[in-house]
Every structure is written in C-alpha cells, then in structure tokens.
PDB file of C-alpha atoms and ligand atoms in Angstrom:
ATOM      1  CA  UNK A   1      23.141  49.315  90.100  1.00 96.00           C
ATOM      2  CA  UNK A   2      25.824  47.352  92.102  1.00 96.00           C
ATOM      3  CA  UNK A   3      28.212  50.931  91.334  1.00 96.00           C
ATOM      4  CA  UNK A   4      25.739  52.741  93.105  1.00 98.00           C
ATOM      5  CA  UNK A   5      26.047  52.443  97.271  1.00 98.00           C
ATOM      6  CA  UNK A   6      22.259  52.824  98.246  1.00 98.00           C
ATOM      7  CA  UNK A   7      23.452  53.222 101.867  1.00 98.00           C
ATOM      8  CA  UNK A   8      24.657  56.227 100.965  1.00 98.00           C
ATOM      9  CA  UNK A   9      21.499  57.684 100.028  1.00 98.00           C
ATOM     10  CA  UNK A  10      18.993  56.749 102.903  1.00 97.00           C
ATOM     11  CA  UNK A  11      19.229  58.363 106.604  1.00 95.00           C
ATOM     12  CA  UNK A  12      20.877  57.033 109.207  1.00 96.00           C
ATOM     13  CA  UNK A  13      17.835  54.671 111.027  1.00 95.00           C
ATOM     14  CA  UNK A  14      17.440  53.259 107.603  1.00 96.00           C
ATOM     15  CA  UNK A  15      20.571  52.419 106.758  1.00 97.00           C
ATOM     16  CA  UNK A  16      20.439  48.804 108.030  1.00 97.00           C
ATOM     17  CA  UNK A  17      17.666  48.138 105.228  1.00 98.00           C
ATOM     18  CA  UNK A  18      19.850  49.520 102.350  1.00 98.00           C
ATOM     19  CA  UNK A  19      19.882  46.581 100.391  1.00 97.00           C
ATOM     20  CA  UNK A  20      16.173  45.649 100.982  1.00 97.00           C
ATOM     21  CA  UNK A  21      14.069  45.485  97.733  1.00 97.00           C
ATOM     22  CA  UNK A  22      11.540  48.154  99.436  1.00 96.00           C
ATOM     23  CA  UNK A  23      10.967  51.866  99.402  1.00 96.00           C
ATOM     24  CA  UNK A  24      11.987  53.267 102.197  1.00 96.00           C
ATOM     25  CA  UNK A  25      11.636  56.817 103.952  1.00 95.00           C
ATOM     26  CA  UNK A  26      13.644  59.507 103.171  1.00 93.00           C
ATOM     27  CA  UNK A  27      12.142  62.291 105.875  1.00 89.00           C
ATOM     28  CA  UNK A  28       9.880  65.111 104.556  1.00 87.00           C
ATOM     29  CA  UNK A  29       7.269  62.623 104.098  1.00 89.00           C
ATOM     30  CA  UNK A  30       9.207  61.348 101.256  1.00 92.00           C
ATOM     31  CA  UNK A  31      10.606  57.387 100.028  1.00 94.00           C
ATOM     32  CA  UNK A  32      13.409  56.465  98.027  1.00 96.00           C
ATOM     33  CA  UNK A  33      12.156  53.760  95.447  1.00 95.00           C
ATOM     34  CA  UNK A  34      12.443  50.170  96.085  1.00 96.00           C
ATOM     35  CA  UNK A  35      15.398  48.628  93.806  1.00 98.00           C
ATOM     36  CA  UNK A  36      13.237  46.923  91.701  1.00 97.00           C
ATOM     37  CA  UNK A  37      11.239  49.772  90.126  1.00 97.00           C
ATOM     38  CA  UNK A  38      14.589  51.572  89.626  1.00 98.00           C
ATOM     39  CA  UNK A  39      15.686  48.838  87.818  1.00 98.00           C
ATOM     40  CA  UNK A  40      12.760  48.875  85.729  1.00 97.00           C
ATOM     41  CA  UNK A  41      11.959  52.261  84.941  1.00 98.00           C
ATOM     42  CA  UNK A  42      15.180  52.555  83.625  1.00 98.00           C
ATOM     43  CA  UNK A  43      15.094  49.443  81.659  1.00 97.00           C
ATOM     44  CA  UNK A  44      12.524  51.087  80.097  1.00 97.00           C
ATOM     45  CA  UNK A  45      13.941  53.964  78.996  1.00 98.00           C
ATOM     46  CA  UNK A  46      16.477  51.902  76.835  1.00 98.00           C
ATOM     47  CA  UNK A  47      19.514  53.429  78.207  1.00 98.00           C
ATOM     48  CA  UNK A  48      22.389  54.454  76.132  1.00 98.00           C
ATOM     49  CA  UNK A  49      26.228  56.059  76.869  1.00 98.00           C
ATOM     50  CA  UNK A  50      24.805  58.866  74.159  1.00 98.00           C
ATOM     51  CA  UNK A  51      21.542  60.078  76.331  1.00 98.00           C
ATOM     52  CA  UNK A  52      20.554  62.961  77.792  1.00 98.00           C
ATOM     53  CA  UNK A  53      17.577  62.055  80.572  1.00 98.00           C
ATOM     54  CA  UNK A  54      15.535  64.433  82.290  1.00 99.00           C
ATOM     55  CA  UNK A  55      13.698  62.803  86.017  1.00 98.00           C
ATOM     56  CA  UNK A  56      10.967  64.423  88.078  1.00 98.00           C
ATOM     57  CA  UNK A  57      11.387  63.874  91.547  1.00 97.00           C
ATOM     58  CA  UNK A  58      15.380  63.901  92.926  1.00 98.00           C
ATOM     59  CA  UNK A  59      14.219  62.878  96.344  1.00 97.00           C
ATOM     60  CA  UNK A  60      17.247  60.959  97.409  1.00 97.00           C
ATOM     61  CA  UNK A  61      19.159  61.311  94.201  1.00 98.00           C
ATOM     62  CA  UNK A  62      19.070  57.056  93.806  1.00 98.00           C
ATOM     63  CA  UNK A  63      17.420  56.961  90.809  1.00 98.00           C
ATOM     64  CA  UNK A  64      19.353  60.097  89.403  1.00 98.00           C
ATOM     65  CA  UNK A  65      22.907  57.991  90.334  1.00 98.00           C
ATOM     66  CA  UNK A  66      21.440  54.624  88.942  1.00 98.00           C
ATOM     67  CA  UNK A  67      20.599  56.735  85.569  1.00 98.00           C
ATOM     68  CA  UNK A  68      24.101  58.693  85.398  1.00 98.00           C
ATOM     69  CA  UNK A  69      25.698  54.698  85.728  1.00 98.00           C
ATOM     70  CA  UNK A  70      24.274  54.205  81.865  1.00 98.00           C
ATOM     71  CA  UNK A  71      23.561  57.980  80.259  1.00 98.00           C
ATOM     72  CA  UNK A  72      25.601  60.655  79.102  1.00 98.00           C
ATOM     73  CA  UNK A  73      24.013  63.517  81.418  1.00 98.00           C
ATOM     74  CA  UNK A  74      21.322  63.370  84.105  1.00 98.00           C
ATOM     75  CA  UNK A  75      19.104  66.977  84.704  1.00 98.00           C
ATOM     76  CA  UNK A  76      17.154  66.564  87.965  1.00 98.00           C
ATOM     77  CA  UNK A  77      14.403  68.489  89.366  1.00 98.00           C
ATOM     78  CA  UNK A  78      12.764  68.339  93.538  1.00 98.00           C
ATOM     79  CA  UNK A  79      10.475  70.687  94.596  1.00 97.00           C
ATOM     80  CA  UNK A  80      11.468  70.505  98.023  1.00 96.00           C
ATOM     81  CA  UNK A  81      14.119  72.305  98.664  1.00 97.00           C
ATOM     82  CA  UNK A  82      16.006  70.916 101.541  1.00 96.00           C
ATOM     83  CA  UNK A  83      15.842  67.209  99.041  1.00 96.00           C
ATOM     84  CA  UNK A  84      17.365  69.116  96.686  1.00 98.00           C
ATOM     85  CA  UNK A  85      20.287  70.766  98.377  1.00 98.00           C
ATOM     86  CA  UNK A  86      21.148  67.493  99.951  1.00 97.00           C
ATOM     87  CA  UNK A  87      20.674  65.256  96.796  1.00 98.00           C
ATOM     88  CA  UNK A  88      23.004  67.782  95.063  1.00 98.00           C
ATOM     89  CA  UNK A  89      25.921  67.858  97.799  1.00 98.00           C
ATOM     90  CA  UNK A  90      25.730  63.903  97.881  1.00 98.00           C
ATOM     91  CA  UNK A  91      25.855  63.487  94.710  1.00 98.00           C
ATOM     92  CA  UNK A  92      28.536  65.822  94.445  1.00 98.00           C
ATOM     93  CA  UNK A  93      30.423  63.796  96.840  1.00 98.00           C
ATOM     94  CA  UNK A  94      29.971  60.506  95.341  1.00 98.00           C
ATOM     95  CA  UNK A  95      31.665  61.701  92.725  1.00 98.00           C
ATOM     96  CA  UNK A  96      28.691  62.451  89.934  1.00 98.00           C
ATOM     97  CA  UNK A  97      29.723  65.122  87.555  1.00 97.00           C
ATOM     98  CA  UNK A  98      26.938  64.445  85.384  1.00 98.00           C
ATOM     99  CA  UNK A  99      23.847  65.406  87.200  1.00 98.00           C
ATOM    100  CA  UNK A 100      21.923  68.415  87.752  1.00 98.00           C
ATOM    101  CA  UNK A 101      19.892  69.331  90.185  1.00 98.00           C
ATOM    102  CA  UNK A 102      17.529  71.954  90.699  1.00 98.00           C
ATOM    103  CA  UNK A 103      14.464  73.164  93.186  1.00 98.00           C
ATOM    104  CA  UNK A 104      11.543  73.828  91.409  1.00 98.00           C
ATOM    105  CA  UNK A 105       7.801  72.013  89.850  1.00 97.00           C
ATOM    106  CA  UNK A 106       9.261  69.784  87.299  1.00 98.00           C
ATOM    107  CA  UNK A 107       6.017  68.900  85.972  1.00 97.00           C
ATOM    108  CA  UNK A 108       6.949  72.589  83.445  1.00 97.00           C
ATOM    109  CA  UNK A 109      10.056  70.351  83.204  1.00 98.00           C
ATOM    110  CA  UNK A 110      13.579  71.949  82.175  1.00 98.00           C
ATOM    111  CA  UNK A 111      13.200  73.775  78.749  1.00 98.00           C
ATOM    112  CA  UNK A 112      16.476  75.651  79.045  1.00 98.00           C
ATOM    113  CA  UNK A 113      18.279  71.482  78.225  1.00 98.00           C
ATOM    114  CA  UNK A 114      15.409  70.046  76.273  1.00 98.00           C
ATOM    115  CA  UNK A 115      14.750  68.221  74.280  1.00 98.00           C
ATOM    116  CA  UNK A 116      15.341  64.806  75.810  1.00 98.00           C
ATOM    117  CA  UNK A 117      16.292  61.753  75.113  1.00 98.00           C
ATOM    118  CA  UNK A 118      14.751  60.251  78.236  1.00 98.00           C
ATOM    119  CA  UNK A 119      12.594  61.963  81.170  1.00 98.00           C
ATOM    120  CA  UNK A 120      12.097  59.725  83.784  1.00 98.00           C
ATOM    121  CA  UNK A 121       8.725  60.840  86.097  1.00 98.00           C
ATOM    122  CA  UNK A 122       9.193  59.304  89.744  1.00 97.00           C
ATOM    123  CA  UNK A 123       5.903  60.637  91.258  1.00 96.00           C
ATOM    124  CA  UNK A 124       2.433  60.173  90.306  1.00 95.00           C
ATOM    125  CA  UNK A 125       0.350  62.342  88.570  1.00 92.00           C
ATOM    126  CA  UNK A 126      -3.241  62.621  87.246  1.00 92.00           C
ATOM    127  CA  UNK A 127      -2.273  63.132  84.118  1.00 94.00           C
ATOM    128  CA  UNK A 128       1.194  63.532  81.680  1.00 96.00           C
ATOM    129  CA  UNK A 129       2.024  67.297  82.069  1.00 97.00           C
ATOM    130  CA  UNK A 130       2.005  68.473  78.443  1.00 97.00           C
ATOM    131  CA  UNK A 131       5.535  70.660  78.743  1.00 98.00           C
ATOM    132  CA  UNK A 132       7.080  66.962  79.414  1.00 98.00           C
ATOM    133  CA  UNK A 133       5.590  65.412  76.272  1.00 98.00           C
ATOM    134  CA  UNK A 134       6.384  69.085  74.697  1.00 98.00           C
ATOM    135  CA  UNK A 135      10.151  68.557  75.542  1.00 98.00           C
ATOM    136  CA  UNK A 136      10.478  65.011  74.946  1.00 98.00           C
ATOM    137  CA  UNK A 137      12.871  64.801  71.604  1.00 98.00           C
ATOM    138  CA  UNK A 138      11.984  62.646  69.200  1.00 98.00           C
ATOM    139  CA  UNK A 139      12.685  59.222  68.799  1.00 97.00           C
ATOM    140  CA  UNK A 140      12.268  59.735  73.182  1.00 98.00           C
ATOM    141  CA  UNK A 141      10.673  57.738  75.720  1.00 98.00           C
ATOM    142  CA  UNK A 142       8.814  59.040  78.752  1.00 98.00           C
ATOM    143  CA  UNK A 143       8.213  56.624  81.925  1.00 98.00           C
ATOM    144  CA  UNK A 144       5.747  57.955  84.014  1.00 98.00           C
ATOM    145  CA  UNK A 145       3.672  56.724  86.735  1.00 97.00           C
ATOM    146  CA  UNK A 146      -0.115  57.961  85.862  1.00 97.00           C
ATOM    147  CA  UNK A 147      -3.257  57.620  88.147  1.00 94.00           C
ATOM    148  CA  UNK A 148      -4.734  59.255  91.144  1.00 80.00           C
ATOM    149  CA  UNK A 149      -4.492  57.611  94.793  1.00 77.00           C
ATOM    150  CA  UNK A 150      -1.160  55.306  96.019  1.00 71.00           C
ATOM    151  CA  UNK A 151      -3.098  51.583  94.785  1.00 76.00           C
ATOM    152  CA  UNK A 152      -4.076  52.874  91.248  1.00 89.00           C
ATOM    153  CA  UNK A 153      -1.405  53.914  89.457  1.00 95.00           C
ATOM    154  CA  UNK A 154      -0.046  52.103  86.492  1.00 96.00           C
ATOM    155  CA  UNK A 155       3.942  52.859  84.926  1.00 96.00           C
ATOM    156  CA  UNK A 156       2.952  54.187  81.546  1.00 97.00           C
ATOM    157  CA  UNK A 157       5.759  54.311  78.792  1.00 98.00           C
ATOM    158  CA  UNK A 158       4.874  57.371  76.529  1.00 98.00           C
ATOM    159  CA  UNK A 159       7.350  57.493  73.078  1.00 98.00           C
ATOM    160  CA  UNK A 160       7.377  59.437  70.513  1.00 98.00           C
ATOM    161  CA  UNK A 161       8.658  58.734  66.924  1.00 97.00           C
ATOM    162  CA  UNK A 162      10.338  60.515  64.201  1.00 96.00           C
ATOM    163  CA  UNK A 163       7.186  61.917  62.916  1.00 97.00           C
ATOM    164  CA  UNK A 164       6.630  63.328  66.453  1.00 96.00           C
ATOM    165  CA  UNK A 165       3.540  61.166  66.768  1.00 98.00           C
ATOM    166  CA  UNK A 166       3.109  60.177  70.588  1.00 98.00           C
ATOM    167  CA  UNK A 167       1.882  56.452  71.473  1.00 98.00           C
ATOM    168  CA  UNK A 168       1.001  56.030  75.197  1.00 97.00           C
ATOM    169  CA  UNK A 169       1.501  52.172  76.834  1.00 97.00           C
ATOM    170  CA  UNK A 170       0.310  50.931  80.022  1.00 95.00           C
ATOM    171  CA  UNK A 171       2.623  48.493  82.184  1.00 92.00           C
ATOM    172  CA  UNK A 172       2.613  47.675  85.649  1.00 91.00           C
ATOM    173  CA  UNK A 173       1.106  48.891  88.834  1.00 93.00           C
ATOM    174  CA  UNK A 174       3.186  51.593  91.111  1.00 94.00           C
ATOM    175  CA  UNK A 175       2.906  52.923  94.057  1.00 91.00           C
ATOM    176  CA  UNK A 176       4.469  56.237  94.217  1.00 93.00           C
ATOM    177  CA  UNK A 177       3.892  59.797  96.171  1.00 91.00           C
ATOM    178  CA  UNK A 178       1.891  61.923  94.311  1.00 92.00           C
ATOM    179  CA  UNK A 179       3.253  64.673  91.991  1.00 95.00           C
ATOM    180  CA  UNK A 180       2.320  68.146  93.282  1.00 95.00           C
ATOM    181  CA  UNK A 181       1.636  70.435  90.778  1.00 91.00           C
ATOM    182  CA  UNK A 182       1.403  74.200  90.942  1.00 80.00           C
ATOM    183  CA  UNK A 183      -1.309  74.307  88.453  1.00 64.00           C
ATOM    184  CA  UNK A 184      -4.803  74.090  89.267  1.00 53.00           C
ATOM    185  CA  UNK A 185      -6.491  70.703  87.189  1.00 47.00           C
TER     186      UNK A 185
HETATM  187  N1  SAH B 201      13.692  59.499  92.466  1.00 90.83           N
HETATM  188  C1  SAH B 201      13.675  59.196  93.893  1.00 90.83           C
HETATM  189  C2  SAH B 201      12.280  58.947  94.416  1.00 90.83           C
HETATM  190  C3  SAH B 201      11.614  60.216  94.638  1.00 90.83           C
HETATM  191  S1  SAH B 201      10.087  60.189  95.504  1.00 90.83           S
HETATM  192  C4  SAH B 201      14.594  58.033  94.195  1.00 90.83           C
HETATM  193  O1  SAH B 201      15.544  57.850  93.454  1.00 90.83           O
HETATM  194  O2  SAH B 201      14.426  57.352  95.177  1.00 90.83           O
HETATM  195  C5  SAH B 201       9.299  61.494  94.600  1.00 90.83           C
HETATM  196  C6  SAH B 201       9.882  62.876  94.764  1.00 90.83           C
HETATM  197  O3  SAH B 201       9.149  63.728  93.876  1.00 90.83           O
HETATM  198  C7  SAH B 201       9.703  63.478  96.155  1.00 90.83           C
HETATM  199  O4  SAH B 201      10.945  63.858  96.672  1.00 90.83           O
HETATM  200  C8  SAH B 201       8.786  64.694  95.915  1.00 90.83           C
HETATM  201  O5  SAH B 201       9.103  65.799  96.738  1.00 90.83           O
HETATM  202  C9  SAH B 201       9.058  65.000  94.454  1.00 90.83           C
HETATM  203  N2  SAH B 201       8.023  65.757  93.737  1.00 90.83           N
HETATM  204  C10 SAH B 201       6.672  65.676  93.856  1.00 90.83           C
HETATM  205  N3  SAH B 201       6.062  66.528  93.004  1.00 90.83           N
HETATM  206  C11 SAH B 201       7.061  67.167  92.316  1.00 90.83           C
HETATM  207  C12 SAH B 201       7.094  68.168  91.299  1.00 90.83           C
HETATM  208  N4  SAH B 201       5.967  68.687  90.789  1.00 90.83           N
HETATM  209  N5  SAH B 201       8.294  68.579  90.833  1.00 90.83           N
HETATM  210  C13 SAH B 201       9.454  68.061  91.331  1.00 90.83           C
HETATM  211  N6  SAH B 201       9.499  67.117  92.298  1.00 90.83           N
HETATM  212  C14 SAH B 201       8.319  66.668  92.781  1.00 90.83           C
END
C-alpha cells in the first residue's frame, strides 16, 4: 500500500486528507474506501503474484491499484461511467498495465475472463449475485460486503473448494454504498 499514492486518486478538496484512515468522497455521490478496509479485504483474499482478481465497484481505482501491487492481473468493473473513464486514464497514467476497466453492472460480473482466482465486491448488496459465485474458480475466495442499509452490513468471505462446494463466513461490520443492481429482487 505505501507503492500506491492515494493522493492521486481523491479530488482536489480532498487531497489534504489523503493519508487519513477514512473514506472519503469521490463526487457522484461516491467514497473511496478508508485504508484500513483496503488493507483488509485484500488480506483476505490471500493474495498471490499468480492471481487473477475480479472487483465490483472501480470508483476511484484505489482498491484496483492496491490489488495490482500483489496479483498478476486486476479486471475492474463501475457502473458509472464518468468513474470509469477516469479510473481507467489514471490508472493508465500511474503506470498500471495490469488492470481493466470497464462500465457496466458487475453484479453479472465479467464471464468473457472468468473464472477467478479472487473477486473482490466493494459495494453492498442484499445478497451474493449468483454469476459471481458462478465465476468464482475453484480453490477462489469471494469478499463481499452483504446486508441491506449503510450500519448493517457485515464483510462476508465466500470460498469455494476443489469439489466446488461453497462455504460462506461472516467477519466484520462495513459500511459501504450500496450495490445497484439492474435486476429486480
Ligand atoms: N473500490 C473503490 C470503492 C468504490 S465505492 C475504492 O477503491 O475506493 C463503490 C463503487 O461501486 C461506486 O463507485 C459505485 O458506483 C459502484 N457500484 C455500485 N453498484 C455497482 C454495480 N452493480 N456494478 C458496478 N459498480 C457498482
């Protein structure tokens, strides 16, 4: 995390906070995570120079630069378009020729790559979309923030084993923006 300038990824009014542990806004409504929960999530992904990772929710493109630090290839997806296009070009800039970025509802995820390694959810849904699980290789592990309303979420680890059995833990409270999801629940 030290490689990766945080500065560089937060707007201008923000930029005195850069190396606050705290979300902070990224415009559109949008936050780029606090430090800590970066840290974590990817902790619990068990990183390795081998793995291909998958994340929900560019935003910023922190996260994404944090994970391309420790994995072999990073595939990103933002729904919002302007997020995406800028994530992309500053990426591009800082020199990441690992990640991949792309506008659309990552919650159908990005079967043309799969299956993965690693996908890394950074919004919070009601549920695990089923196309994430679907695409998850196995042997993966899923970290996903689950639960409905910004005080009730909980970081749930979801892994799957050689058998393709799937085993769902519960971890620590999150507060994240919701995921928005073109299909009706
Ligand atoms: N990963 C970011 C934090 C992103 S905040 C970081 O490193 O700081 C969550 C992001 O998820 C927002 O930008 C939001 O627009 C996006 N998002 C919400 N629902 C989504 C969906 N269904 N598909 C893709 N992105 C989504």
């Amino acid at each position: 995390m030290a490689h990766v300038p945080r500065h560089e990824f937060v707007p201008r009014w923000e930029k005195p906070h850069a190396y606050e542990n705290r979300p902070l806004s990224i415009g559109q409504g949008q936050t780029i995570s606090q430090p800590y929960i970066v840290a974590a999530m990817t902790q619990m992904l068990h990183p390795r120079p081998d793995m291909r990772v998958l994340e929900i929710g560019t935003g910023c493109g922190y996260q994404a630069a944090v994970l391309a630090e420790v994995v072999a290839e990073v595939w990103s997806i933002e729904r919002i378009p302007e997020l995406a296009e800028a994530a992309a070009a500053r990426l591009k800039r800082l020199g990441y020729g690992n990640i991949h970025v792309k506008t659309a509802d990552g919650s159908t995820g990005w079967p043309e790559h799969a299956p993965y390694d690693g996908i890394l959810v950074t919004a919070a849904g009601r549920e695990i979309p089923t196309a994430l699980i679907d695409q998850l290789a196995p042997g993966g592990r899923m970290v996903i923030p689950v639960g409905i309303g910004r005080y009730e979420q909980v970081l749930t680890l979801v892994t799957k084993n050689k058998d393709e059995e799937v085993r769902e833990e519960r971890g620590l409270p999150v507060a994240f923006v919701p995921l928005i999801t073109e299909q009706k629940t």
